[in-house]
Short mmCIF file of C-alpha atoms in Angstrom, two decimals:
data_model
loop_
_atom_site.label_atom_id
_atom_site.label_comp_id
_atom_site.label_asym_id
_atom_site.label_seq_id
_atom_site.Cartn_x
_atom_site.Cartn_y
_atom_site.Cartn_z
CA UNK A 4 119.36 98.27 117.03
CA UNK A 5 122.12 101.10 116.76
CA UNK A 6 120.26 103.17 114.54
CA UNK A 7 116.59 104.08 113.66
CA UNK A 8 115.05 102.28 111.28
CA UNK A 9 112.66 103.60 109.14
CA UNK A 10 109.30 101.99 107.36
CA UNK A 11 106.37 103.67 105.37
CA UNK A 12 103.11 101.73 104.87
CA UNK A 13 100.01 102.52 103.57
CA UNK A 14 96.83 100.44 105.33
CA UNK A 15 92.85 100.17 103.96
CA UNK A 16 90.46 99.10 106.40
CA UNK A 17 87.15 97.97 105.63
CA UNK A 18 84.07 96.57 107.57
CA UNK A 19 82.68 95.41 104.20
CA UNK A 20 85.52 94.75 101.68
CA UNK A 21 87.81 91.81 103.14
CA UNK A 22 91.26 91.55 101.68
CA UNK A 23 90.79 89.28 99.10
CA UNK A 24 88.21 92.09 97.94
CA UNK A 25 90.86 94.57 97.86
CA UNK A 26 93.44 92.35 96.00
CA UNK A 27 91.29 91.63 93.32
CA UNK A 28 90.13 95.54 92.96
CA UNK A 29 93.97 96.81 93.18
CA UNK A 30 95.21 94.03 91.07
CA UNK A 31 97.71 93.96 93.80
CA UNK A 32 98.95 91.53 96.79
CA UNK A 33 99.35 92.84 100.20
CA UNK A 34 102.06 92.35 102.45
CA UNK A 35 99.77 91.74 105.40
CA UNK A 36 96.02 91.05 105.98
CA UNK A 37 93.43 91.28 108.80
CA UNK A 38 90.36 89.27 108.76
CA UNK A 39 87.63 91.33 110.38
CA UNK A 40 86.52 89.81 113.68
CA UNK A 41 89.76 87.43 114.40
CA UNK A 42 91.63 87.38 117.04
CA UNK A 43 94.57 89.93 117.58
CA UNK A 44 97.88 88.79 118.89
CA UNK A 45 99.76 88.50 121.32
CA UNK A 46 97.31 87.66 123.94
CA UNK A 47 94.16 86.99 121.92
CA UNK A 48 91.47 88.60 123.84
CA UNK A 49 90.47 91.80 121.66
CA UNK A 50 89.20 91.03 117.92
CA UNK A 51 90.17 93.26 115.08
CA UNK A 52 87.40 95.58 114.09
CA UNK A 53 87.67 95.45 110.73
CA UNK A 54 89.09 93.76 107.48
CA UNK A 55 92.79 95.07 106.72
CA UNK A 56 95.09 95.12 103.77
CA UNK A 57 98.33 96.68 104.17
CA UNK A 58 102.05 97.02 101.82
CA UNK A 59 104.50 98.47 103.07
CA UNK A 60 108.60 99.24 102.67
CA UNK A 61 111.16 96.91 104.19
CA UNK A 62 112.55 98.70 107.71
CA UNK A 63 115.90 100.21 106.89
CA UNK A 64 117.94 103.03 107.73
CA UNK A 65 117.05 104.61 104.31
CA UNK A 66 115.88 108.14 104.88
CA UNK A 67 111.87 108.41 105.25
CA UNK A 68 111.51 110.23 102.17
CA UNK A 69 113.10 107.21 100.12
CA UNK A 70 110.61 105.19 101.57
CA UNK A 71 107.84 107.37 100.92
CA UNK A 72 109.25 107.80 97.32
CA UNK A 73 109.50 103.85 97.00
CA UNK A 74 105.80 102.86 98.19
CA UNK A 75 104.66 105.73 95.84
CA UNK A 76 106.41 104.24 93.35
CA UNK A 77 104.80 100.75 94.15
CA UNK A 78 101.60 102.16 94.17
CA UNK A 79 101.46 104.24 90.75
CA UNK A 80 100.38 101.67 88.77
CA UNK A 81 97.09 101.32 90.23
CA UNK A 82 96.63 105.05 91.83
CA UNK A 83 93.51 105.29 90.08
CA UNK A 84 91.88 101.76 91.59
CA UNK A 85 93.26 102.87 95.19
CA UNK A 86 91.10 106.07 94.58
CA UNK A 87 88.20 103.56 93.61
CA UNK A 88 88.84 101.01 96.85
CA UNK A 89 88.94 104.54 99.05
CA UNK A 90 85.14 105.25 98.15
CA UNK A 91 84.55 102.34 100.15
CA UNK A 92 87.33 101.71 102.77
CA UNK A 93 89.41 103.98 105.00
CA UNK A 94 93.03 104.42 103.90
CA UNK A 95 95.99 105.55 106.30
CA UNK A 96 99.87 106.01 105.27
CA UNK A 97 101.69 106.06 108.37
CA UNK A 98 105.37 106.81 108.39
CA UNK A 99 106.86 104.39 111.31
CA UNK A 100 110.69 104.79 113.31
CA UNK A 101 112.08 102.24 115.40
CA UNK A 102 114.45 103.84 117.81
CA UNK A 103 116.13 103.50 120.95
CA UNK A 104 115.70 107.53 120.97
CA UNK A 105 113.72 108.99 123.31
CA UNK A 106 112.34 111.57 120.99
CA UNK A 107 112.30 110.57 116.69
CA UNK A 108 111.57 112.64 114.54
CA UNK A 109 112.26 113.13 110.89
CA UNK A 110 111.66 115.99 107.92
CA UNK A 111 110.21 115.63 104.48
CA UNK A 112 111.12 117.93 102.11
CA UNK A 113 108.05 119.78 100.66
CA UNK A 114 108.70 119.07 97.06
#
């Protein structure tokens, strides 16, 4: 890699909903899914603890705030059934850098 590469996701985890549960709320496939109790990789020993659905932008060099403005974007459509799967699942958006750096760090503007 010879420059950071950026990626903005936004996860739900449920003990109760499983993905295909969350699909068929949203209206909307994920880009990755957990099954609650299976085995995680690499070394399969620990199990996940819960059910996971997850979308997320394609790592580029793009600045963070594009990506945060493109999963937004992805996501308007069905903003009001995300708000309905969050009564019942946990939600995170986590804004990820791959780096050789020591130290990343980026700025959003606060518009």
């Amino acid at each position: 890699m010879d420059k950071d590469e950026y990626y903005v996701e936004l996860s739900i985890q449920s003990d109760t909903l499983t993905s295909e549960e969350i699909t068929s709320i949203l209206g909307m496939s994920a880009d990755e899914t957990l099954v609650k109790g299976s085995l995680r990789p690499p070394r399969n020993v620990a199990r996940y603890p819960h059910h996971g659905w997850t979308i997320q932008t394609s790592p580029s060099k793009e600045d963070v705030e594009e990506h945060v403005n493109s999963l937004l974007e992805r996501l308007e459509p069905v903003k009001n059934k995300v708000r309905q799967v969050s009564n019942q699942a946990e939600g995170t958006v986590a804004c990820v850098i791959e780096t050789t750096e020591v130290n990343p760090s980026f700025v959003l503007d606060p518009k």
